[in-house]
Short mmCIF file of C-alpha atoms in Angstrom, two decimals:
data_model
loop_
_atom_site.label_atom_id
_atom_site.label_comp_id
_atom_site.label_asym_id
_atom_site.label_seq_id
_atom_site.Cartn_x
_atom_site.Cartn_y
_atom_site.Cartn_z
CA UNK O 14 -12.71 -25.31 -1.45
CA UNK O 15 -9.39 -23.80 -0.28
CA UNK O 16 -9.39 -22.31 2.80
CA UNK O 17 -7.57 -18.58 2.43
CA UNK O 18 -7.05 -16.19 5.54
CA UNK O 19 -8.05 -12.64 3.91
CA UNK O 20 -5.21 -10.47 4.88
CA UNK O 21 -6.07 -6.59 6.35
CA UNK O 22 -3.44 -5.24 4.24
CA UNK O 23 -2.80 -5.26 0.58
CA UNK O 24 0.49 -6.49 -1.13
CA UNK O 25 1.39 -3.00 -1.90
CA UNK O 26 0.62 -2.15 1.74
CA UNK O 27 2.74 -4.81 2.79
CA UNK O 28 5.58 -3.93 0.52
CA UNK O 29 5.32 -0.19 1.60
CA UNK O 30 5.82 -0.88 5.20
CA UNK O 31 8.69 -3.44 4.27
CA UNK O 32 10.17 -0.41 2.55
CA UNK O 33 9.71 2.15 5.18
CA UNK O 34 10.84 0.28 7.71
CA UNK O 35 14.44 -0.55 5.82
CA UNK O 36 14.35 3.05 5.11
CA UNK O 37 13.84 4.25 8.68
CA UNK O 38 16.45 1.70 9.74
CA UNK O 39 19.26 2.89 7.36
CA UNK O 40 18.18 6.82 8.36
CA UNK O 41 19.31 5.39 11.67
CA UNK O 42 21.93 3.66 10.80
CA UNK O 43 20.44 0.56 12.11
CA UNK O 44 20.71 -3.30 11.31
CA UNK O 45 17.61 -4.86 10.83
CA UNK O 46 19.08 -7.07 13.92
CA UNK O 47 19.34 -4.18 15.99
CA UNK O 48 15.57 -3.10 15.39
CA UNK O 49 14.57 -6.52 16.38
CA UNK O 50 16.87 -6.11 19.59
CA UNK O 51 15.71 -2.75 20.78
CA UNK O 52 12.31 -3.37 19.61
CA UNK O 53 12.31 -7.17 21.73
CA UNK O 54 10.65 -8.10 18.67
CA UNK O 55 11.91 -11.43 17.45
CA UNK O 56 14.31 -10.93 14.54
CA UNK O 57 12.43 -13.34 12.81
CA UNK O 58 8.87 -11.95 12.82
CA UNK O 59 10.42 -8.56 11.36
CA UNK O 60 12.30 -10.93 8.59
CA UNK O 61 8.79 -12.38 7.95
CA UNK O 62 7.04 -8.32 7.61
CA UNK O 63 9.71 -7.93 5.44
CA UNK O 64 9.49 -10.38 3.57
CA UNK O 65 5.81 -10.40 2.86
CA UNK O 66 4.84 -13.97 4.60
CA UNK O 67 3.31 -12.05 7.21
CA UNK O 68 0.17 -10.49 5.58
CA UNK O 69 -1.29 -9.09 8.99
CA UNK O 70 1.65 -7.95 11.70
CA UNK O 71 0.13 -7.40 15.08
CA UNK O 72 -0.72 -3.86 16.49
CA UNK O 73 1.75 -4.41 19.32
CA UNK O 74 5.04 -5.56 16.86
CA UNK O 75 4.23 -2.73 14.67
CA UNK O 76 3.81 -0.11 17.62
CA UNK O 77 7.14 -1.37 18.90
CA UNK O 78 8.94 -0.54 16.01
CA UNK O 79 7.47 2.90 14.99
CA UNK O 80 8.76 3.25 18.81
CA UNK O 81 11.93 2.34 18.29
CA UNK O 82 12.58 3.77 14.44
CA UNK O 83 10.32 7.23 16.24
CA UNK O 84 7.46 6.71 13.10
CA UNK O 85 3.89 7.03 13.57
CA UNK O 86 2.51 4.18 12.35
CA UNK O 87 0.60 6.42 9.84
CA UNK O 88 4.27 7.07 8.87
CA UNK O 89 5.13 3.55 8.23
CA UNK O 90 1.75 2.55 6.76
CA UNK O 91 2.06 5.53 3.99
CA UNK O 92 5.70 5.02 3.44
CA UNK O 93 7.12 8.19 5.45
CA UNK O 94 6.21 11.30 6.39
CA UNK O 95 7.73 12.81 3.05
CA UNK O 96 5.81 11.13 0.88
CA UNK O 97 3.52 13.45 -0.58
CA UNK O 98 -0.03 12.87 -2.14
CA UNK O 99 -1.08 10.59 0.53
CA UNK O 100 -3.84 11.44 2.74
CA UNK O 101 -2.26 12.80 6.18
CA UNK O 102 0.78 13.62 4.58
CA UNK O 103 -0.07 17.32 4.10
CA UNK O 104 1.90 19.84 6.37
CA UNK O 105 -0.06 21.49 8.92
CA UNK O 106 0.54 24.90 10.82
CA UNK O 107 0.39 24.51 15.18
CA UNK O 108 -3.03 25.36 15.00
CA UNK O 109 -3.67 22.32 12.94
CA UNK O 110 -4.74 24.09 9.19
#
């Protein structure tokens, strides 16, 4: 029998973090280098999110980043805050309805 780690997150999951996170970099203007720098995440583990080879990024390299890029990491899990049709993504008034 093959031994397969499950991952947490789904290719699709995976893909739409990859994409949010090149989106909120080029919002910022920001080389996928300079994330990693700011971030003091290595430049290859964010190469590896990106890339898919990473199916389960730790809590701490994501939180980093949504720090960094200023995402939730609701945000970056759903693909962005305008994405709509996504649980969470409704707008809210200040009193939260």
């Amino acid at each position: 029998m093959e031994n397969k780690r499950k991952s947490c997150l789904k290719s699709d999951e995976n893909s739409r973090m990859a994409e949010s996170l090149l989106e909120a970099c080029a919002r910022q203007n920001l080389s996928v280098y300079g994330l990693a720098k700011l971030a003091e995440v290595p430049l290859t583990t964010i190469m590896h999110i990106l890339n898919g080879s990473t199916q389960n990024p730790g809590f701490y390299t994501i939180a980093k980043l949504c720090g960094v890029l200023g995402l939730s990491m609701d945000e970056l899990a759903r693909g962005g805050p305008e994405e709509k049709g996504m649980p969470g993504a409704e707008e809210t008034d200040e009193d939260g309805t």
